[in-house]
PDB file of C-alpha atoms (C1' of nucleotides) in Angstrom:
ATOM      1  CA  MET A   1      67.057 -18.574  29.599  1.00 38.00           C
ATOM      2  CA  GLY A   2      68.256 -21.964  30.721  1.00 31.00           C
ATOM      3  CA  ARG A   3      71.663 -20.621  31.863  1.00 35.00           C
ATOM      4  CA  GLY A   4      72.671 -22.257  35.170  1.00 35.00           C
ATOM      5  CA  ARG A   5      70.468 -21.497  38.018  1.00 39.00           C
ATOM      6  CA  ALA A   6      70.877 -19.170  40.900  1.00 46.00           C
ATOM      7  CA  PRO A   7      69.109 -20.463  43.914  1.00 53.00           C
ATOM      8  CA  CYS A   8      66.004 -18.545  44.464  1.00 60.00           C
ATOM      9  CA  CYS A   9      66.971 -18.008  48.032  1.00 65.00           C
ATOM     10  CA  ASP A  10      69.349 -19.210  50.780  1.00 64.00           C
ATOM     11  CA  LYS A  11      67.750 -22.471  51.625  1.00 63.00           C
ATOM     12  CA  SER A  12      69.256 -22.814  54.945  1.00 63.00           C
ATOM     13  CA  LYS A  13      67.540 -19.600  56.062  1.00 71.00           C
ATOM     14  CA  VAL A  14      64.087 -20.407  54.944  1.00 80.00           C
ATOM     15  CA  LYS A  15      61.232 -22.227  56.610  1.00 84.00           C
ATOM     16  CA  LYS A  16      59.535 -25.055  54.576  1.00 83.00           C
ATOM     17  CA  GLY A  17      56.467 -26.989  55.147  1.00 84.00           C
ATOM     18  CA  PRO A  18      52.899 -26.006  55.963  1.00 86.00           C
ATOM     19  CA  TRP A  19      52.119 -22.383  56.635  1.00 88.00           C
ATOM     20  CA  SER A  20      51.164 -21.237  60.110  1.00 87.00           C
ATOM     21  CA  PRO A  21      48.164 -18.743  60.428  1.00 86.00           C
ATOM     22  CA  ALA A  22      50.587 -16.133  61.789  1.00 86.00           C
ATOM     23  CA  GLU A  23      52.511 -16.393  58.425  1.00 88.00           C
ATOM     24  CA  ASP A  24      49.518 -16.260  56.586  1.00 87.00           C
ATOM     25  CA  LEU A  25      48.376 -13.202  58.316  1.00 88.00           C
ATOM     26  CA  ARG A  26      51.790 -11.483  57.761  1.00 88.00           C
ATOM     27  CA  LEU A  27      51.777 -12.374  54.096  1.00 89.00           C
ATOM     28  CA  VAL A  28      48.176 -11.135  53.615  1.00 87.00           C
ATOM     29  CA  ASN A  29      48.875  -7.952  55.519  1.00 87.00           C
ATOM     30  CA  PHE A  30      52.003  -7.206  53.416  1.00 88.00           C
ATOM     31  CA  VAL A  31      50.374  -7.999  50.112  1.00 87.00           C
ATOM     32  CA  GLN A  32      47.419  -5.981  51.073  1.00 84.00           C
ATOM     33  CA  LYS A  33      49.499  -2.908  51.798  1.00 84.00           C
ATOM     34  CA  ASN A  34      52.308  -3.137  49.240  1.00 84.00           C
ATOM     35  CA  GLY A  35      51.062  -5.500  46.442  1.00 85.00           C
ATOM     36  CA  HIS A  36      53.316  -8.242  45.259  1.00 84.00           C
ATOM     37  CA  SER A  37      55.409  -6.708  42.558  1.00 81.00           C
ATOM     38  CA  ASN A  38      58.494  -8.404  43.646  1.00 85.00           C
ATOM     39  CA  TRP A  39      58.056 -11.813  45.187  1.00 87.00           C
ATOM     40  CA  ARG A  40      61.674 -12.357  45.657  1.00 84.00           C
ATOM     41  CA  ALA A  41      62.022  -9.222  47.906  1.00 86.00           C
ATOM     42  CA  LEU A  42      58.846  -9.811  49.565  1.00 88.00           C
ATOM     43  CA  PRO A  43      59.679 -12.286  52.261  1.00 86.00           C
ATOM     44  CA  LYS A  44      62.495 -10.061  53.543  1.00 84.00           C
ATOM     45  CA  GLN A  45      60.310  -7.012  53.466  1.00 86.00           C
ATOM     46  CA  ALA A  46      57.316  -8.730  55.126  1.00 87.00           C
ATOM     47  CA  GLY A  47      59.625 -10.452  57.649  1.00 87.00           C
ATOM     48  CA  LEU A  48      58.854 -13.880  56.622  1.00 88.00           C
ATOM     49  CA  LEU A  49      61.216 -16.707  56.711  1.00 87.00           C
ATOM     50  CA  ARG A  50      59.978 -18.012  53.483  1.00 89.00           C
ATOM     51  CA  CYS A  51      61.415 -17.950  49.953  1.00 88.00           C
ATOM     52  CA  GLY A  52      59.585 -15.919  47.331  1.00 88.00           C
ATOM     53  CA  LYS A  53      58.364 -18.780  45.476  1.00 88.00           C
ATOM     54  CA  SER A  54      56.864 -20.157  48.510  1.00 89.00           C
ATOM     55  CA  CYS A  55      55.030 -16.843  49.305  1.00 90.00           C
ATOM     56  CA  ARG A  56      53.887 -16.552  45.728  1.00 88.00           C
ATOM     57  CA  LEU A  57      52.481 -20.006  45.711  1.00 89.00           C
ATOM     58  CA  ARG A  58      50.845 -19.646  49.053  1.00 89.00           C
ATOM     59  CA  TRP A  59      49.074 -16.342  47.992  1.00 90.00           C
ATOM     60  CA  ILE A  60      48.088 -17.625  44.708  1.00 88.00           C
ATOM     61  CA  ASN A  61      46.717 -20.974  45.795  1.00 86.00           C
ATOM     62  CA  TYR A  62      45.450 -20.174  49.162  1.00 86.00           C
ATOM     63  CA  LEU A  63      45.348 -16.644  50.489  1.00 88.00           C
ATOM     64  CA  SER A  64      44.358 -14.607  47.461  1.00 86.00           C
ATOM     65  CA  PRO A  65      40.647 -13.390  47.498  1.00 82.00           C
ATOM     66  CA  ASP A  66      40.379 -14.757  44.071  1.00 79.00           C
ATOM     67  CA  VAL A  67      40.534 -18.456  45.193  1.00 82.00           C
ATOM     68  CA  LYS A  68      37.179 -20.268  45.117  1.00 81.00           C
ATOM     69  CA  ARG A  69      37.099 -23.024  47.604  1.00 76.00           C
ATOM     70  CA  GLY A  70      35.060 -26.013  47.640  1.00 79.00           C
ATOM     71  CA  ASN A  71      34.141 -28.977  45.407  1.00 82.00           C
ATOM     72  CA  PHE A  72      34.370 -28.700  41.728  1.00 86.00           C
ATOM     73  CA  THR A  73      31.067 -28.453  39.878  1.00 86.00           C
ATOM     74  CA  SER A  74      30.177 -30.914  37.293  1.00 85.00           C
ATOM     75  CA  GLU A  75      30.403 -28.127  34.764  1.00 86.00           C
ATOM     76  CA  GLU A  76      33.885 -27.209  36.046  1.00 87.00           C
ATOM     77  CA  GLU A  77      34.989 -30.810  35.798  1.00 87.00           C
ATOM     78  CA  GLN A  78      33.526 -31.137  32.348  1.00 87.00           C
ATOM     79  CA  THR A  79      35.433 -27.915  31.213  1.00 88.00           C
ATOM     80  CA  ILE A  80      38.625 -29.426  32.663  1.00 89.00           C
ATOM     81  CA  ILE A  81      38.176 -32.631  30.733  1.00 88.00           C
ATOM     82  CA  ASN A  82      37.406 -30.933  27.516  1.00 88.00           C
ATOM     83  CA  LEU A  83      40.313 -28.485  27.767  1.00 88.00           C
ATOM     84  CA  HIS A  84      42.626 -31.097  28.799  1.00 88.00           C
ATOM     85  CA  ASN A  85      41.686 -33.094  25.767  1.00 86.00           C
ATOM     86  CA  THR A  86      42.573 -30.130  23.673  1.00 86.00           C
ATOM     87  CA  ILE A  87      45.599 -28.602  25.156  1.00 86.00           C
ATOM     88  CA  GLY A  88      46.917 -31.235  27.548  1.00 86.00           C
ATOM     89  CA  ASN A  89      48.518 -30.473  30.927  1.00 87.00           C
ATOM     90  CA  LYS A  90      48.414 -26.662  30.415  1.00 88.00           C
ATOM     91  CA  TRP A  91      46.975 -26.280  33.884  1.00 90.00           C
ATOM     92  CA  SER A  92      47.497 -22.357  34.003  1.00 87.00           C
ATOM     93  CA  LYS A  93      45.541 -22.054  30.701  1.00 87.00           C
ATOM     94  CA  ILE A  94      42.801 -24.337  31.979  1.00 90.00           C
ATOM     95  CA  ALA A  95      42.664 -22.423  35.144  1.00 88.00           C
ATOM     96  CA  SER A  96      42.308 -19.092  33.202  1.00 87.00           C
ATOM     97  CA  CYS A  97      39.019 -20.555  32.063  1.00 87.00           C
ATOM     98  CA  LEU A  98      37.822 -21.519  35.511  1.00 87.00           C
ATOM     99  CA  PRO A  99      37.468 -18.287  37.522  1.00 85.00           C
ATOM    100  CA  GLY A 100      38.461 -18.717  40.961  1.00 85.00           C
ATOM    101  CA  ARG A 101      40.466 -22.013  40.477  1.00 89.00           C
ATOM    102  CA  THR A 102      44.109 -22.300  40.634  1.00 88.00           C
ATOM    103  CA  ASP A 103      46.305 -24.369  38.496  1.00 88.00           C
ATOM    104  CA  ASN A 104      47.629 -26.313  41.267  1.00 89.00           C
ATOM    105  CA  GLU A 105      43.998 -27.196  42.273  1.00 88.00           C
ATOM    106  CA  ILE A 106      42.912 -28.237  38.862  1.00 90.00           C
ATOM    107  CA  LYS A 107      46.125 -30.356  38.503  1.00 89.00           C
ATOM    108  CA  ASN A 108      45.279 -32.081  41.745  1.00 88.00           C
ATOM    109  CA  VAL A 109      41.650 -32.681  40.700  1.00 87.00           C
ATOM    110  CA  TRP A 110      42.664 -34.010  37.406  1.00 88.00           C
ATOM    111  CA  ASN A 111      45.287 -36.264  38.758  1.00 85.00           C
ATOM    112  CA  THR A 112      43.124 -37.506  41.666  1.00 84.00           C
ATOM    113  CA  HIS A 113      39.592 -37.736  40.198  1.00 84.00           C
ATOM    114  CA  LEU A 114      39.255 -36.890  36.602  1.00 86.00           C
ATOM    115  CA  LYS A 115      42.059 -38.986  35.223  1.00 81.00           C
ATOM    116  CA  LYS A 116      40.886 -42.222  37.020  1.00 77.00           C
ATOM    117  CA  ARG A 117      37.344 -41.563  36.094  1.00 77.00           C
ATOM    118  CA  LEU A 118      38.268 -41.347  32.547  1.00 75.00           C
ATOM    119  CA  THR A 119      40.519 -44.279  32.624  1.00 70.00           C
ATOM    120  CA  LYS A 120      37.467 -46.204  34.025  1.00 67.00           C
ATOM    121  CA  LYS A 121      35.243 -44.943  31.287  1.00 68.00           C
ATOM    122  CA  SER A 122      37.755 -45.634  28.478  1.00 68.00           C
ATOM    123  CA  ASP A 123      38.259 -49.245  29.723  1.00 65.00           C
ATOM    124  CA  SER A 124      34.618 -49.801  29.543  1.00 65.00           C
ATOM    125  CA  ASN A 125      34.407 -48.118  26.082  1.00 67.00           C
ATOM    126  CA  MET A 126      37.266 -50.408  24.744  1.00 62.00           C
ATOM    127  CA  GLU A 127      34.736 -53.100  25.300  1.00 56.00           C
ATOM    128  CA  ASN A 128      32.152 -51.307  23.242  1.00 60.00           C
ATOM    129  CA  LEU A 129      34.098 -50.398  20.078  1.00 51.00           C
ATOM    130  CA  SER A 130      31.069 -48.783  18.359  1.00 44.00           C
ATOM    131  CA  CYS A 131      31.498 -45.734  20.625  1.00 41.00           C
ATOM    132  CA  PRO A 132      32.135 -42.786  18.469  1.00 39.00           C
ATOM    133  CA  SER A 133      35.511 -41.112  18.934  1.00 38.00           C
ATOM    134  CA  ARG A 134      35.697 -37.528  19.863  1.00 38.00           C
ATOM    135  CA  THR A 135      38.331 -37.020  17.084  1.00 37.00           C
ATOM    136  CA  SER A 136      35.622 -36.381  14.538  1.00 40.00           C
ATOM    137  CA  SER A 137      36.278 -33.368  12.448  1.00 43.00           C
ATOM    138  CA  SER A 138      33.622 -31.355  13.840  1.00 45.00           C
ATOM    139  CA  SER A 139      34.739 -31.963  17.319  1.00 46.00           C
ATOM    140  CA  THR A 140      38.313 -31.290  16.396  1.00 47.00           C
ATOM    141  CA  GLN A 141      37.046 -27.802  15.092  1.00 52.00           C
ATOM    142  CA  HIS A 142      35.289 -27.252  18.240  1.00 51.00           C
ATOM    143  CA  MET A 143      38.419 -27.773  20.405  1.00 50.00           C
ATOM    144  CA  LEU A 144      40.485 -25.477  18.073  1.00 51.00           C
ATOM    145  CA  GLN A 145      37.774 -22.895  18.782  1.00 56.00           C
ATOM    146  CA  ILE A 146      38.160 -23.519  22.557  1.00 51.00           C
ATOM    147  CA  GLU A 147      41.754 -23.288  22.402  1.00 54.00           C
ATOM    148  CA  LYS A 148      41.592 -20.047  20.484  1.00 57.00           C
ATOM    149  CA  SER A 149      39.276 -18.524  23.054  1.00 57.00           C
ATOM    150  CA  ILE A 150      41.656 -19.828  25.779  1.00 53.00           C
ATOM    151  CA  ASP A 151      44.417 -17.738  24.189  1.00 54.00           C
ATOM    152  CA  ASP A 152      42.288 -14.778  23.880  1.00 55.00           C
ATOM    153  CA  GLN A 153      41.083 -14.921  27.310  1.00 51.00           C
ATOM    154  CA  THR A 154      44.708 -15.436  28.463  1.00 46.00           C
ATOM    155  CA  VAL A 155      45.703 -12.272  26.816  1.00 44.00           C
ATOM    156  CA  ARG A 156      42.826 -10.295  28.265  1.00 45.00           C
ATOM    157  CA  LEU A 157      43.509 -11.606  31.719  1.00 41.00           C
ATOM    158  CA  SER A 158      47.277 -10.721  31.659  1.00 39.00           C
ATOM    159  CA  ASN A 159      46.133  -7.256  30.392  1.00 40.00           C
ATOM    160  CA  THR A 160      43.772  -6.647  33.147  1.00 38.00           C
ATOM    161  CA  ILE A 161      45.048  -8.573  36.098  1.00 35.00           C
ATOM    162  CA  ASP A 162      48.115  -8.425  38.049  1.00 36.00           C
ATOM    163  CA  SER A 163      50.040  -5.707  36.421  1.00 34.00           C
ATOM    164  CA  PRO A 164      53.504  -5.329  38.138  1.00 31.00           C
ATOM    165  CA  THR A 165      52.279  -2.301  39.971  1.00 31.00           C
ATOM    166  CA  SER A 166      48.879  -4.098  40.783  1.00 31.00           C
ATOM    167  CA  SER A 167      47.814  -3.715  44.315  1.00 30.00           C
ATOM    168  CA  TYR A 168      46.200  -6.424  46.283  1.00 31.00           C
ATOM    169  CA  ALA A 169      42.779  -4.939  45.771  1.00 32.00           C
ATOM    170  CA  SER A 170      43.230  -5.143  41.957  1.00 32.00           C
ATOM    171  CA  ASN A 171      43.492  -8.954  42.257  1.00 32.00           C
ATOM    172  CA  TYR A 172      39.873  -9.010  42.976  1.00 31.00           C
ATOM    173  CA  PRO A 173      38.126 -10.406  39.860  1.00 29.00           C
ATOM    174  CA  LYS A 174      35.114  -8.598  38.500  1.00 28.00           C
ATOM    175  CA  SER A 175      32.654 -11.297  39.075  1.00 28.00           C
ATOM    176  CA  THR A 176      34.423 -13.818  41.371  1.00 29.00           C
ATOM    177  CA  VAL A 177      32.880 -13.802  44.828  1.00 30.00           C
ATOM    178  CA  LEU A 178      35.158 -15.426  47.528  1.00 32.00           C
ATOM    179  CA  THR A 179      33.286 -18.401  48.797  1.00 34.00           C
ATOM    180  CA  PRO A 180      35.505 -20.152  51.126  1.00 34.00           C
ATOM    181  CA  ASN A 181      33.039 -22.161  52.893  1.00 33.00           C
ATOM    182  CA  GLU A 182      30.988 -23.507  50.144  1.00 35.00           C
ATOM    183  CA  ALA A 183      30.898 -27.279  50.101  1.00 32.00           C
ATOM    184  CA  THR A 184      33.973 -28.563  51.882  1.00 32.00           C
ATOM    185  CA  GLY A 185      34.490 -25.063  52.068  1.00 34.00           C
ATOM    186  CA  HIS A 186      37.413 -23.895  54.279  1.00 36.00           C
ATOM    187  CA  PRO A 187      40.817 -24.493  53.389  1.00 37.00           C
ATOM    188  CA  LYS A 188      42.389 -27.364  55.072  1.00 37.00           C
ATOM    189  CA  SER A 189      45.278 -25.294  56.652  1.00 37.00           C
ATOM    190  CA  VAL A 190      47.625 -27.451  58.335  1.00 34.00           C
ATOM    191  CA  VAL A 191      48.686 -25.713  61.413  1.00 36.00           C
ATOM    192  CA  PRO A 192      52.067 -26.548  62.953  1.00 34.00           C
ATOM    193  CA  SER A 193      51.868 -26.781  66.677  1.00 35.00           C
ATOM    194  CA  ASN A 194      54.907 -26.032  68.412  1.00 35.00           C
ATOM    195  CA  ASP A 195      53.275 -23.043  69.689  1.00 35.00           C
ATOM    196  CA  GLY A 196      50.147 -22.629  71.260  1.00 33.00           C
ATOM    197  CA  LYS A 197      49.239 -19.245  69.654  1.00 35.00           C
ATOM    198  CA  ALA A 198      49.583 -20.319  66.184  1.00 34.00           C
ATOM    199  CA  GLU A 199      47.617 -23.239  66.878  1.00 35.00           C
ATOM    200  CA  MET A 200      44.182 -21.970  66.073  1.00 36.00           C
ATOM    201  CA  PRO A 201      43.127 -23.239  62.643  1.00 34.00           C
ATOM    202  CA  LEU A 202      41.697 -20.452  60.736  1.00 37.00           C
ATOM    203  CA  GLU A 203      39.009 -22.838  58.906  1.00 36.00           C
ATOM    204  CA  SER A 204      37.556 -23.765  62.221  1.00 36.00           C
ATOM    205  CA  ASP A 205      35.867 -20.491  62.599  1.00 38.00           C
ATOM    206  CA  ILE A 206      32.678 -20.357  60.633  1.00 40.00           C
ATOM    207  CA  ASP A 207      32.362 -16.469  61.556  1.00 42.00           C
ATOM    208  CA  PHE A 208      35.790 -15.802  60.063  1.00 40.00           C
ATOM    209  CA  TRP A 209      34.796 -17.163  56.640  1.00 41.00           C
ATOM    210  CA  ASP A 210      31.302 -15.586  56.938  1.00 46.00           C
ATOM    211  CA  PHE A 211      32.989 -12.358  57.504  1.00 43.00           C
ATOM    212  CA  LEU A 212      35.091 -12.918  54.471  1.00 42.00           C
ATOM    213  CA  ASP A 213      31.963 -13.737  52.515  1.00 44.00           C
ATOM    214  CA  SER A 214      30.432 -10.500  53.642  1.00 45.00           C
ATOM    215  CA  LEU A 215      33.183  -8.614  52.121  1.00 40.00           C
ATOM    216  CA  ASP A 216      32.385  -7.151  48.643  1.00 40.00           C
ATOM    217  CA  PRO A 217      35.053  -7.977  46.265  1.00 38.00           C
ATOM    218  CA  LEU A 218      33.742  -5.345  43.810  1.00 36.00           C
ATOM    219  CA  GLN A 219      34.341  -2.737  46.344  1.00 37.00           C
ATOM    220  CA  PHE A 220      38.016  -3.536  46.274  1.00 36.00           C
ATOM    221  CA  SER A 221      38.354  -3.889  42.656  1.00 36.00           C
ATOM    222  CA  THR A 222      36.398  -1.291  40.835  1.00 33.00           C
ATOM    223  CA  LYS A 223      37.764   2.040  42.543  1.00 34.00           C
ATOM    224  CA  SER A 224      41.255   0.649  42.824  1.00 36.00           C
ATOM    225  CA  GLU A 225      41.449  -0.704  39.445  1.00 35.00           C
ATOM    226  CA  ALA A 226      40.419   2.510  38.080  1.00 34.00           C
ATOM    227  CA  SER A 227      42.655   4.782  40.126  1.00 36.00           C
ATOM    228  CA  GLY A 228      45.425   2.374  40.994  1.00 36.00           C
ATOM    229  CA  GLU A 229      45.022   3.489  44.718  1.00 38.00           C
ATOM    230  CA  LYS A 230      43.064   2.294  47.527  1.00 39.00           C
ATOM    231  CA  SER A 231      40.075   4.352  48.414  1.00 44.00           C
ATOM    232  CA  ASP A 232      39.155   5.032  52.056  1.00 51.00           C
ATOM    233  CA  GLY A 233      36.343   2.525  51.753  1.00 53.00           C
ATOM    234  CA  ASP A 234      38.806  -0.144  50.568  1.00 52.00           C
ATOM    235  CA  GLU A 235      41.263   0.677  53.396  1.00 56.00           C
ATOM    236  CA  ILE A 236      38.567   0.513  56.015  1.00 59.00           C
ATOM    237  CA  GLU A 237      37.444  -2.910  54.556  1.00 55.00           C
ATOM    238  CA  CYS A 238      41.018  -4.232  54.448  1.00 56.00           C
ATOM    239  CA  LYS A 239      41.555  -3.001  57.956  1.00 63.00           C
ATOM    240  CA  ARG A 240      38.486  -4.785  59.276  1.00 60.00           C
ATOM    241  CA  TRP A 241      39.553  -7.982  57.620  1.00 56.00           C
ATOM    242  CA  LEU A 242      43.017  -7.760  59.162  1.00 61.00           C
ATOM    243  CA  GLU A 243      41.663  -6.813  62.565  1.00 63.00           C
ATOM    244  CA  TYR A 244      39.458  -9.885  62.356  1.00 54.00           C
ATOM    245  CA  LEU A 245      42.283 -12.062  61.224  1.00 52.00           C
ATOM    246  CA  GLU A 246      44.583 -10.702  63.961  1.00 57.00           C
ATOM    247  CA  ASN A 247      41.766 -11.472  66.382  1.00 58.00           C
ATOM    248  CA  GLU A 248      41.451 -14.744  65.250  1.00 48.00           C
ATOM    249  CA  LEU A 249      44.943 -15.545  65.642  1.00 46.00           C
ATOM    250  CA  GLY A 250      45.116 -14.136  69.154  1.00 48.00           C
ATOM    251  CA  LEU A 251      47.308 -11.269  68.034  1.00 49.00           C
ATOM    252  CA  SER A 252      44.829  -8.395  68.981  1.00 51.00           C
ATOM    253  CA  GLY A 253      45.522  -6.278  71.984  1.00 47.00           C
ATOM    254  CA  VAL A 254      49.221  -6.445  71.368  1.00 43.00           C
ATOM    255  CA  ASP A 255      51.084  -3.416  70.181  1.00 44.00           C
ATOM    256  CA  ASN A 256      52.344  -3.858  66.686  1.00 45.00           C
ATOM    257  CA  GLU A 257      55.948  -4.191  67.416  1.00 43.00           C
ATOM    258  CA  THR A 258      55.346  -6.977  70.003  1.00 45.00           C
ATOM    259  CA  LYS A 259      52.979  -8.562  67.519  1.00 47.00           C
ATOM    260  CA  GLU A 260      55.529  -8.533  64.872  1.00 45.00           C
ATOM    261  CA  GLN A 261      58.134 -10.108  67.045  1.00 46.00           C
ATOM    262  CA  GLU A 262      55.782 -12.599  68.296  1.00 44.00           C
ATOM    263  CA  ILE A 263      54.895 -13.838  64.753  1.00 43.00           C
ATOM    264  CA  VAL A 264      58.687 -14.135  64.018  1.00 43.00           C
ATOM    265  CA  THR A 265      59.286 -16.155  67.189  1.00 42.00           C
ATOM    266  CA  THR A 266      56.393 -18.237  66.753  1.00 42.00           C
ATOM    267  CA  VAL A 267      57.228 -19.303  63.289  1.00 39.00           C
ATOM    268  CA  PRO A 268      58.773 -22.665  63.823  1.00 37.00           C
ATOM    269  CA  GLN A 269      62.100 -23.147  62.363  1.00 36.00           C
ATOM    270  CA  HIS A 270      62.812 -25.672  59.563  1.00 35.00           C
ATOM    271  CA  GLU A 271      61.624 -28.951  61.112  1.00 32.00           C
ATOM    272  CA  GLY A 272      64.270 -31.480  59.917  1.00 26.00           C
TER     273      GLY A 272
ATOM    274  C1'  DA B   1      41.371 -50.525  69.328  1.00 53.30           C
ATOM    275  C1'  DA B   2      45.233 -51.086  66.495  1.00 53.30           C
ATOM    276  C1'  DT B   3      47.550 -51.322  62.508  1.00 53.30           C
ATOM    277  C1'  DC B   4      47.949 -51.102  57.530  1.00 53.30           C
ATOM    278  C1'  DT B   5      46.848 -49.101  52.996  1.00 53.30           C
ATOM    279  C1'  DC B   6      45.005 -45.874  50.079  1.00 53.30           C
ATOM    280  C1'  DT B   7      43.811 -40.977  48.814  1.00 53.30           C
ATOM    281  C1'  DT B   8      44.022 -36.483  48.964  1.00 53.30           C
ATOM    282  C1'  DC B   9      46.190 -31.952  48.364  1.00 53.30           C
ATOM    283  C1'  DA B  10      49.502 -28.249  50.051  1.00 53.30           C
ATOM    284  C1'  DA B  11      53.776 -27.309  49.089  1.00 53.30           C
ATOM    285  C1'  DC B  12      58.351 -28.011  47.104  1.00 53.30           C
ATOM    286  C1'  DC B  13      61.612 -28.494  43.143  1.00 53.30           C
ATOM    287  C1'  DG B  14      63.551 -27.884  38.893  1.00 53.30           C
ATOM    288  C1'  DC B  15      62.921 -25.948  34.624  1.00 53.30           C
ATOM    289  C1'  DT B  16      61.726 -22.423  30.964  1.00 53.30           C
ATOM    290  C1'  DA B  17      59.965 -17.936  29.519  1.00 53.30           C
ATOM    291  C1'  DC B  18      60.495 -13.332  29.799  1.00 53.30           C
ATOM    292  C1'  DC B  19      62.450  -8.983  30.782  1.00 53.30           C
ATOM    293  C1'  DA B  20      66.196  -5.636  31.884  1.00 53.30           C
ATOM    294  C1'  DT B  21      70.760  -4.365  31.278  1.00 53.30           C
TER     295       DT B  21
ATOM    296  C1'  DG C   1      73.209 -10.917  21.101  1.00 53.30           C
ATOM    297  C1'  DA C   2      74.824 -12.397  25.755  1.00 53.30           C
ATOM    298  C1'  DT C   3      74.120 -12.344  30.443  1.00 53.30           C
ATOM    299  C1'  DG C   4      71.592 -12.313  34.671  1.00 53.30           C
ATOM    300  C1'  DG C   5      67.607 -12.101  37.508  1.00 53.30           C
ATOM    301  C1'  DT C   6      62.640 -12.955  38.466  1.00 53.30           C
ATOM    302  C1'  DA C   7      58.216 -14.950  37.532  1.00 53.30           C
ATOM    303  C1'  DG C   8      55.543 -18.649  36.349  1.00 53.30           C
ATOM    304  C1'  DC C   9      54.594 -23.356  35.057  1.00 53.30           C
ATOM    305  C1'  DG C  10      54.237 -28.308  35.584  1.00 53.30           C
ATOM    306  C1'  DG C  11      55.871 -32.551  37.782  1.00 53.30           C
ATOM    307  C1'  DT C  12      56.641 -34.581  42.014  1.00 53.30           C
ATOM    308  C1'  DT C  13      56.686 -35.406  46.948  1.00 53.30           C
ATOM    309  C1'  DG C  14      55.068 -36.359  51.520  1.00 53.30           C
ATOM    310  C1'  DA C  15      52.302 -35.514  55.570  1.00 53.30           C
ATOM    311  C1'  DA C  16      47.700 -36.088  57.151  1.00 53.30           C
ATOM    312  C1'  DG C  17      43.393 -37.993  57.075  1.00 53.30           C
ATOM    313  C1'  DA C  18      40.118 -41.680  55.618  1.00 53.30           C
ATOM    314  C1'  DG C  19      38.841 -46.182  55.028  1.00 53.30           C
ATOM    315  C1'  DA C  20      39.874 -51.176  55.258  1.00 53.30           C
ATOM    316  C1'  DT C  21      41.356 -55.031  57.595  1.00 53.30           C
TER     317       DT C  21
END
DNA sequence: AATCTCTTCAACCGCTACCAT
DNA sequence: GATGGTAGCGGTTGAAGAGAT
């Protein structure tokens, strides 16, 4: 480790910046069919002008059905605060305790909301020195327990989720329901606009998210997790989802080859 | 209404950990 | 054990939107 660094991709040939709906669709489509055992090779195989890292990030933080959108509940915030107190900036570990939340999201929430809030609080606490510190032995013990449970959970998760051969379907968590439109709801996808077709923002269509909501994650996870293969039911659901996506993107009614070409040509090139 | 400033968060970058050879 | 390749993590950035002036 730590020896030199090979560039993860040819930077001159990859697109950067916000993802277009067409790219999203292409990535979802590909991961759904082939899983994501090799992120580096994925962009080429999927016909995306992105680097593997970018694809991975986009999937994990935004496109994965695991991702829970919307405001953090006070319980979630408290969990973050507690865990951060214990383990510091271990965002992925914290995320593993908050189903549906990504490390990036938690990091953002911490930096933009929680940190400031706590700073304010501690400022006011400084004025009130009698405030008991959380470093009492009992709370320390409590934190150690939390830390241990995080480690246990991390091990469990790594054993059950995301095996190298895992399919898209197996990424559905057992209990997490995709709730993209709760609270602020829909992801704020920034849609580059040098092409009319790719302009349609996904989040603008309530039906789309309602449809996603209507999909039963368990249906995806249970069978395929057990068998390692997609069942017919899964495929039908996946197809429905994809068809809907294509519809939303204005890509339906076009034969596949034309569609593929269209997506590639509508992907704006690296904007300066 | 126009402009400026602040806030938010998606995406990028660089590094390390881990695995295969 | 050394080396190379890939995945994942955490810090940082910058565009876009919101709010203030």
